[in-house]
Coordinates of C-alpha atoms and ligand atoms in Angstrom, one line a residue:
X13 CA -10.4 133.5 199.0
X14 CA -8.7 130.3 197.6
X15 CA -9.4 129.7 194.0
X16 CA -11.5 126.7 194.0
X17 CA -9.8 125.1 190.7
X18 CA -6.5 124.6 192.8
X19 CA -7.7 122.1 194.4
X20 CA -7.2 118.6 193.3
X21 CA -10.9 116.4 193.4
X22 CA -9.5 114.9 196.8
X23 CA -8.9 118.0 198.3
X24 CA -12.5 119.7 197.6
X25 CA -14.1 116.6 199.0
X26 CA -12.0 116.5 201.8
X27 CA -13.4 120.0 202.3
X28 CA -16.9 119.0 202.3
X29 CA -16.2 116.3 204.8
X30 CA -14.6 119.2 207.5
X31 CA -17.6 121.1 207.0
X32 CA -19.9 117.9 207.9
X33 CA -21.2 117.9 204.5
X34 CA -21.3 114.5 202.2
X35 CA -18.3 114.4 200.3
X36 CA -20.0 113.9 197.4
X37 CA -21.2 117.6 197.2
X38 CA -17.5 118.2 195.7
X39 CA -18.6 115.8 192.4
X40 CA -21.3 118.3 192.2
X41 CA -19.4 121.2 192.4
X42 CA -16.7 119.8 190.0
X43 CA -20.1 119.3 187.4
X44 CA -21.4 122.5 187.6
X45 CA -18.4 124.5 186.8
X46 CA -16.9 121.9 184.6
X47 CA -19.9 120.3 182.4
X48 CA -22.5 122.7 183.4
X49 CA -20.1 125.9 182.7
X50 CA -21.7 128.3 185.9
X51 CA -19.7 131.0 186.2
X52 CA -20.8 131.7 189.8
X53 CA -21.8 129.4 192.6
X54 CA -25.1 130.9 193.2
X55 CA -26.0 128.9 189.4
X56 CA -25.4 125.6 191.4
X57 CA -29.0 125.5 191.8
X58 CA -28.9 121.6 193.2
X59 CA -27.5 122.6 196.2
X60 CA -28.8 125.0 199.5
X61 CA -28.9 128.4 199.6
X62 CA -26.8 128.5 202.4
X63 CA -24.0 125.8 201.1
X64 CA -23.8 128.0 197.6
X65 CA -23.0 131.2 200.3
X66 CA -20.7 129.1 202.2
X67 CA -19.3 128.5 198.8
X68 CA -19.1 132.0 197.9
X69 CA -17.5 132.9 201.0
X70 CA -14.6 130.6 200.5
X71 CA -13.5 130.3 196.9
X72 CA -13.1 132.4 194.1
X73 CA -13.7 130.7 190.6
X74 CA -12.2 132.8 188.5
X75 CA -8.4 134.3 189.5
X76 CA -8.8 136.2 185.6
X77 CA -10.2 138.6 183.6
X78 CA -10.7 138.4 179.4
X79 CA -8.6 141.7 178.6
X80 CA -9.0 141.2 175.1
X81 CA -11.2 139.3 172.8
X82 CA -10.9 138.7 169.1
X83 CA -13.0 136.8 166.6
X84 CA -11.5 135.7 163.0
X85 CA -14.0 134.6 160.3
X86 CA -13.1 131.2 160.3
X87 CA -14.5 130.7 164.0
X88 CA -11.1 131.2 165.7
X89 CA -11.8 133.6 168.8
X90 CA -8.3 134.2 171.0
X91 CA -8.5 135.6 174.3
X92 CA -5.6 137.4 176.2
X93 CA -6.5 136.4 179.9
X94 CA -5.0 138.9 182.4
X95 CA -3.7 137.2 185.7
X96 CA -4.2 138.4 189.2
X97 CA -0.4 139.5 189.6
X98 CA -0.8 141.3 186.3
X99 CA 0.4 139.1 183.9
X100 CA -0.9 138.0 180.7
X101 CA -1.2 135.0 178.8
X102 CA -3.6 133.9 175.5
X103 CA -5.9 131.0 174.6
X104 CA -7.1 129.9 171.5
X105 CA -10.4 128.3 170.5
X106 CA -10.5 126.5 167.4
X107 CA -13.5 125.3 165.4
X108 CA -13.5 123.0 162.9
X109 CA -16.9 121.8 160.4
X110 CA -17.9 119.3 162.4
X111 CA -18.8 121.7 165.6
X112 CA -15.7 119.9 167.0
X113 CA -14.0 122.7 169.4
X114 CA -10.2 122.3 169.9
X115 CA -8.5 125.1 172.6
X116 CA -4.8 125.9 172.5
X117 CA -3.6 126.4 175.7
X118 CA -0.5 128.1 177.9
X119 CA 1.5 126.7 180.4
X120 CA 3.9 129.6 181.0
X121 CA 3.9 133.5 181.1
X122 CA 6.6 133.7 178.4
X123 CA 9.1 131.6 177.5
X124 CA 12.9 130.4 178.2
X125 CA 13.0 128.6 175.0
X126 CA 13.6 131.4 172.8
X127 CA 12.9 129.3 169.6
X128 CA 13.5 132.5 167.1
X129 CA 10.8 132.7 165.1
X130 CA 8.1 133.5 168.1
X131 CA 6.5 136.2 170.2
X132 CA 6.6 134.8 173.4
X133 CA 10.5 133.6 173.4
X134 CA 11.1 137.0 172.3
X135 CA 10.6 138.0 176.5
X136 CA 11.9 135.2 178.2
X137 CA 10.2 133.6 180.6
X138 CA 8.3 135.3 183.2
X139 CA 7.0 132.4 185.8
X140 CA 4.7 129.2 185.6
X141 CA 1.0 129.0 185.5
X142 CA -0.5 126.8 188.4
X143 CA -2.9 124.3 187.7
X144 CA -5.5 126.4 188.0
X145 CA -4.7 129.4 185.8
X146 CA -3.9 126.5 183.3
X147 CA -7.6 125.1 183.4
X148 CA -9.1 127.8 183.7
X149 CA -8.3 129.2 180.1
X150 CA -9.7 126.2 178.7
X151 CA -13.2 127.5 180.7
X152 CA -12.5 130.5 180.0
X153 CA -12.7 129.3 176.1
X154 CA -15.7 126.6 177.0
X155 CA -18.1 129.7 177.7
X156 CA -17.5 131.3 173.9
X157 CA -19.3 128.1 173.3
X158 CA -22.8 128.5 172.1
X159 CA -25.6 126.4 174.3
X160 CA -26.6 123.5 172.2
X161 CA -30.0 123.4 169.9
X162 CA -30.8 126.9 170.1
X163 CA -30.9 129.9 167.6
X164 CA -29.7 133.3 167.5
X165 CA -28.3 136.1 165.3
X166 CA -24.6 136.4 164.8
X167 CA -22.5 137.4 161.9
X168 CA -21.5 134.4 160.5
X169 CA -23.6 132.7 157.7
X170 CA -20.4 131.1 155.8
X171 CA -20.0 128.9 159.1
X172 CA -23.5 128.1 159.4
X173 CA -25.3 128.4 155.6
X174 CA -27.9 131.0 157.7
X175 CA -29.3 133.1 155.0
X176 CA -30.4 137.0 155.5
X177 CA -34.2 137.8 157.0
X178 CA -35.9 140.0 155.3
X179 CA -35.4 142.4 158.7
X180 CA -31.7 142.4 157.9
X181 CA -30.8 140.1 161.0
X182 CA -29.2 136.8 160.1
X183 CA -30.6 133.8 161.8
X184 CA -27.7 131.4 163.1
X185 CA -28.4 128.5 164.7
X186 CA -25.9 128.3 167.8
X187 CA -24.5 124.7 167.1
X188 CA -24.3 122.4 169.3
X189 CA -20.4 123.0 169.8
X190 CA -18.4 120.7 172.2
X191 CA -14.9 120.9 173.2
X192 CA -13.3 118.1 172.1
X193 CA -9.4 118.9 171.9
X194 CA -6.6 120.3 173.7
X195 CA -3.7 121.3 172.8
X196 CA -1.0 122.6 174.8
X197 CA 0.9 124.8 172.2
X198 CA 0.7 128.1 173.8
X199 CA 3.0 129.8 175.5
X200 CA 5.9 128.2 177.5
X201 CA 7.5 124.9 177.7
X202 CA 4.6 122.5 178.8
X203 CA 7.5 119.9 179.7
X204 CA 8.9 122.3 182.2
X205 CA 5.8 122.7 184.4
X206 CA 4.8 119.3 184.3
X207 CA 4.0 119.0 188.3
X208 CA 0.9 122.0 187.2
X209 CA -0.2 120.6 183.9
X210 CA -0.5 116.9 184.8
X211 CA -3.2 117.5 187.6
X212 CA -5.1 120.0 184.8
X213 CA -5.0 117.8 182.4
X214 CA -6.4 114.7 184.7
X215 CA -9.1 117.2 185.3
X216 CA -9.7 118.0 181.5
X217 CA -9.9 114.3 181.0
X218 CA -11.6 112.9 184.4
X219 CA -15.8 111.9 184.2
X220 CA -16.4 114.4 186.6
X221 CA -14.4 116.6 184.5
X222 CA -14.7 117.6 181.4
X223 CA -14.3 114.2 180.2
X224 CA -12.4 115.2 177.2
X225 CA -10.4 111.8 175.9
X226 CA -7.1 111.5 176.5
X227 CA -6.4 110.5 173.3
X228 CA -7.5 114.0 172.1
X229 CA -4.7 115.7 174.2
X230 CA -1.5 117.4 173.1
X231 CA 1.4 118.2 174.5
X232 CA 3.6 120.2 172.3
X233 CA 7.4 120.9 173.3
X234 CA 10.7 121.2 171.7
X235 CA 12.1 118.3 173.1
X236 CA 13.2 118.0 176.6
X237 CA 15.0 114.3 176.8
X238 CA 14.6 113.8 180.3
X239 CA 11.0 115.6 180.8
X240 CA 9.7 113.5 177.6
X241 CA 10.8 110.5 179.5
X242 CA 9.0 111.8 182.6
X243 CA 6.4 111.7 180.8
X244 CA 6.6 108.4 178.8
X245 CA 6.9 106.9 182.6
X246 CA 3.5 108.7 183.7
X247 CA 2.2 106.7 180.7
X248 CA -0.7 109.0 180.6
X249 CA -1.1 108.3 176.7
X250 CA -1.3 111.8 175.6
X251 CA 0.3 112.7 172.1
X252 CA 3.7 113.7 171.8
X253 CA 4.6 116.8 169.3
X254 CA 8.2 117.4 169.5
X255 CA 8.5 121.1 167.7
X256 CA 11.8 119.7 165.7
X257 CA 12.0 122.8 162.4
X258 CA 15.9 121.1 161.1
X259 CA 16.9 118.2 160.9
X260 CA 20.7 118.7 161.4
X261 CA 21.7 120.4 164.6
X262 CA 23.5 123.3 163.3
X263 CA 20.8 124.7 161.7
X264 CA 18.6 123.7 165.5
X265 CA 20.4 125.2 167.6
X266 CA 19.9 128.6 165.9
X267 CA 15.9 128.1 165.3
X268 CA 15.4 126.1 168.9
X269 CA 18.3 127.6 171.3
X270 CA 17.4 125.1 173.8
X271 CA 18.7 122.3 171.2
X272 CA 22.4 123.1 172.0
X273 CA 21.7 121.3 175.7
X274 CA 21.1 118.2 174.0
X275 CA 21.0 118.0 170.3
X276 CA 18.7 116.5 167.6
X277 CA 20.2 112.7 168.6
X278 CA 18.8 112.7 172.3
X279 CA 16.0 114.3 171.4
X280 CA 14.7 111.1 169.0
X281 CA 15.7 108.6 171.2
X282 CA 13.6 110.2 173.7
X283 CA 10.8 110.4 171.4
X284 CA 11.1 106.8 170.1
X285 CA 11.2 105.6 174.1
X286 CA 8.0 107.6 174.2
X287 CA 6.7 105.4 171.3
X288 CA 7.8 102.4 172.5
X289 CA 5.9 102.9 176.3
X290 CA 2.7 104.5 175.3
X291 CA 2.8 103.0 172.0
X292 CA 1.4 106.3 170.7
X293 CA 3.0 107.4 167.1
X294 CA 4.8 111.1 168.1
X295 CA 4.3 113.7 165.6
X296 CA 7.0 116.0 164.7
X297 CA 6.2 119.6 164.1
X298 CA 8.3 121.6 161.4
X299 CA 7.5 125.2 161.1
X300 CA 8.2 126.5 157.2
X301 CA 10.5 129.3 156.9
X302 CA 11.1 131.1 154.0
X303 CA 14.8 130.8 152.5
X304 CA 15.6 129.2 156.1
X305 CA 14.9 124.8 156.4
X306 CA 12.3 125.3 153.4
X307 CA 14.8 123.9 150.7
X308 CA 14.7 120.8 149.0
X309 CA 18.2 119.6 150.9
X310 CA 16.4 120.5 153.9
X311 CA 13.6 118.0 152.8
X312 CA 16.0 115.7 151.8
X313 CA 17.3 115.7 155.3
X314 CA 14.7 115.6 157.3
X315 CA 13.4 112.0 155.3
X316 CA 16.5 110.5 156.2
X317 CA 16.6 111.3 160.0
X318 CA 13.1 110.0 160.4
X319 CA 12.8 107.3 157.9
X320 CA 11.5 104.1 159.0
X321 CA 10.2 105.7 162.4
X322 CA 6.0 105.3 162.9
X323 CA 6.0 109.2 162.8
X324 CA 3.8 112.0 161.3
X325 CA 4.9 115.1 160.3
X326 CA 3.2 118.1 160.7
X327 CA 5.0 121.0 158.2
X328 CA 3.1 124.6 159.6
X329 CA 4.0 127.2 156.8
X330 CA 5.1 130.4 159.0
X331 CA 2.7 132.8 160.3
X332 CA 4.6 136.4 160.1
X333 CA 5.5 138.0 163.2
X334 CA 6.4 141.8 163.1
X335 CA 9.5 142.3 164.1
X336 CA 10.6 139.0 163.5
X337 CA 12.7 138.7 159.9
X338 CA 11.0 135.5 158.6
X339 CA 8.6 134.8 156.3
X340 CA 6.0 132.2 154.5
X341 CA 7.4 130.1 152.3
X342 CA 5.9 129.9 148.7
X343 CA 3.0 127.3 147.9
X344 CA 5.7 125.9 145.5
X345 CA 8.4 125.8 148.5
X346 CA 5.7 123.6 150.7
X347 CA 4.6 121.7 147.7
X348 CA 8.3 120.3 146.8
X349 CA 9.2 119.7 150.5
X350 CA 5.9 117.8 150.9
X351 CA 6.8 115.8 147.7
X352 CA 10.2 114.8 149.3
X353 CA 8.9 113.8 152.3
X354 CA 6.1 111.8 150.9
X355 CA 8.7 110.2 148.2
X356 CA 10.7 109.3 151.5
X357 CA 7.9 107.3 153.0
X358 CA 7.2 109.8 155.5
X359 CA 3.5 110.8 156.5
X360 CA 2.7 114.2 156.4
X361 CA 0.0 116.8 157.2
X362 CA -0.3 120.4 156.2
X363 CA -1.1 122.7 159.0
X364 CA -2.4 126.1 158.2
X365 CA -2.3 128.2 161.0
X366 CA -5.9 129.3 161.5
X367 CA -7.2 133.3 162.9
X368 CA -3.4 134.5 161.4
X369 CA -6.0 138.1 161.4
X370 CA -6.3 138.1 165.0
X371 CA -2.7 137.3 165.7
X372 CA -3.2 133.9 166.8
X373 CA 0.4 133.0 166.6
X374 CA 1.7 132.5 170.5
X375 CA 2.8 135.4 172.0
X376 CA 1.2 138.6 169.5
X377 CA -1.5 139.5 171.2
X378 CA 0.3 139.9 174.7
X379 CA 3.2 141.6 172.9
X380 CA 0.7 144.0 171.2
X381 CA -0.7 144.6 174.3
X382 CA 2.9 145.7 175.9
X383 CA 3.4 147.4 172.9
X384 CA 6.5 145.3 172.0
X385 CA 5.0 144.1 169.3
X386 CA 2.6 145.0 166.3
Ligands
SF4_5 S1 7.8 128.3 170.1 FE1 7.1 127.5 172.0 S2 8.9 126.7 173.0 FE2 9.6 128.1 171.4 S3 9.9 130.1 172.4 FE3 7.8 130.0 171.5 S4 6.5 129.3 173.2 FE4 8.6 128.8 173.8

């Protein structure tokens, strides 16, 4: 059975064709399982009996299976997606107030990187997803989405304002949630599978699709020089989040081993090349460790190697991992580096790392589940 989200929009058409079928049977398909979220061919309901057997009989549509599934309060649900060799890798779906869906997505089982402070480095790398195991966590993720307009009972009034029945049930109306992100910040180095994320990601953004913009994309990655450029040259205007944590490369190359291949300096001028071909502003991701590159001469340095650049900065206070020696800065830590920044001319955002109770940071749950970890 070939998994049917391997193949590239051509490819399924060209399949069609062979079989004497109009081509534009594959635009159907790609609907149903993309926009109309069937989990089996047999929902295709537009097309025949015996075409939806055919179907059956040829492709598989999903290649995983959920092994875990965990709900936080806020509305964060993770899922650790077991592969068909074995392997696991997790997902996130993010909600935010405005029934705005963002999913966090993997591009590797584990990771080369070996940035210090996270789960997945702590393994190495394992192999790289293909372009289908990579779309198919964010469908995976699209079904936890509710149908629109309709109501049901579910445990969560704070998300909703749903009030109690007097039979004890809680009435939630099932939002009309949409995915509307994607952010490729799970595990692995997205820059170094490039050749299986690019054709996901044209399908994530494609009409046919799930027409997500491409402006709403994000590739996160520690800052390969010559993949970044790849990338710039693809000019496929997705942002750029170069996971940076120091801003001198001493202090790097122990946070982000792979920084000692080509320091802090090549890193930027990839970055502003990016800037200057897309034209979209890169944002710079600084996780906040405690005692570590939280410190005011930290701050101070970090303002005056990106001063004057159109950048945001994104400062995530750390999520503890156990196992891992580092810890959360104090609110009065973040506050004082935030002031620095801001004083510098920087712009800065806040991240909080949302679901930190269902181990959301990359790389717990699989860990748990190999009982390396918690
Ligand atoms: S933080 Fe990202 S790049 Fe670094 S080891 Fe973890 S998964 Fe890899």
């Amino acid at each position: 059975m070939v998994p049917i989200l391997e193949h590239t929009p051509a490819e399924l058409r060209d399949w069609f064709v062979q079989q004497g079928l109009p081509g534009y049977r594959a635009g159907q398909v790609r609907k149903w399982l993309f926009q109309k979220r069937a989990a089996t061919f047999d929902e295709m309901t537009d097309l025949a009996t015996e075409l939806r057997k055919q179907l059956s009989e040829q492709f598989q549509i999903w290649t995983t299976h959920v092994a875990q599934h965990r709900q936080a309060a806020d509305g964060t649900e993770k899922l650790l997606l077991q592969l068909h060799d074995g392997e696991q890798i997790e997902c996130v779906l993010l909600r935010d107030d405005k029934q705005h869906c963002t999913v966090c997505i993997s591009t590797q089982v584990g990771c080369a990187m070996g940035c210090a402070f996270c789960a997945t480095g702590l393994d190495g790398a394992i192999r790289n997803l293909t372009t289908g195991e990579i779309l198919e966590q964010i469908l995976q993720l699209q079904r936890l989405l509710g149908p629109p307009g309709k109501m049901g009972t579910g445990p969560e009034p704070s998300r909703t304002g749903a009030r109690m029945t007097s039979s004890g049930e809680v009435p939630v109306p099932i939002l009309p949630e949409r995915l509307s992100h994607v952010v490729v910040m799970g595990m692995g180095e997205p820059l170094l599978n490039l050749d299986a994320l690019l054709p996901a990601l044209a399908a994530a953004t494609s009409r046919d699709g799930l027409g997500i913009s491409v402006r709403r994309i994000t590739i996160s990655t520690v800052g390969l020089p010559a993949s970044i450029r790849r990338l710039a040259q693809a000019n496929c205007q997705y942002h750029l989040a170069v996971s940076l944590h120091a801003a001198e490369d001493a202090l790097r190359n122990e946070l982000v081993p792979a920084n000692r291949g080509f320091g802090i300096a090549a890193v930027l001028a990839a970055a502003d090349e990016y800037f200057q071909l897309t034209g979209r502003r890169v944002t710079f991701e600084y996780v906040l460790l405690a005692g570590v590159n939280d410190q005011a001469e930290h701050a101070r340095q970090l303002t005056r190697l990106l001063r004057g650049r159109p950048a945001l900065v994104n400062l995530i206070p750390y999520n503890p991992v156990p196992g891992l020696p580092y810890r959360t800065p104090s609110p009065a830590a973040t506050a004082q580096f935030v002031e620095i920044l801001t004083a510098g001319g920087l712009n800065v955002n806040i991240r909080h790392r949302k679901g930190d109770r269902i181990s959301a940071a990359c790389g717990q749950l699989r860990r748990g589940e190999r009982g390396t970890g918690d």
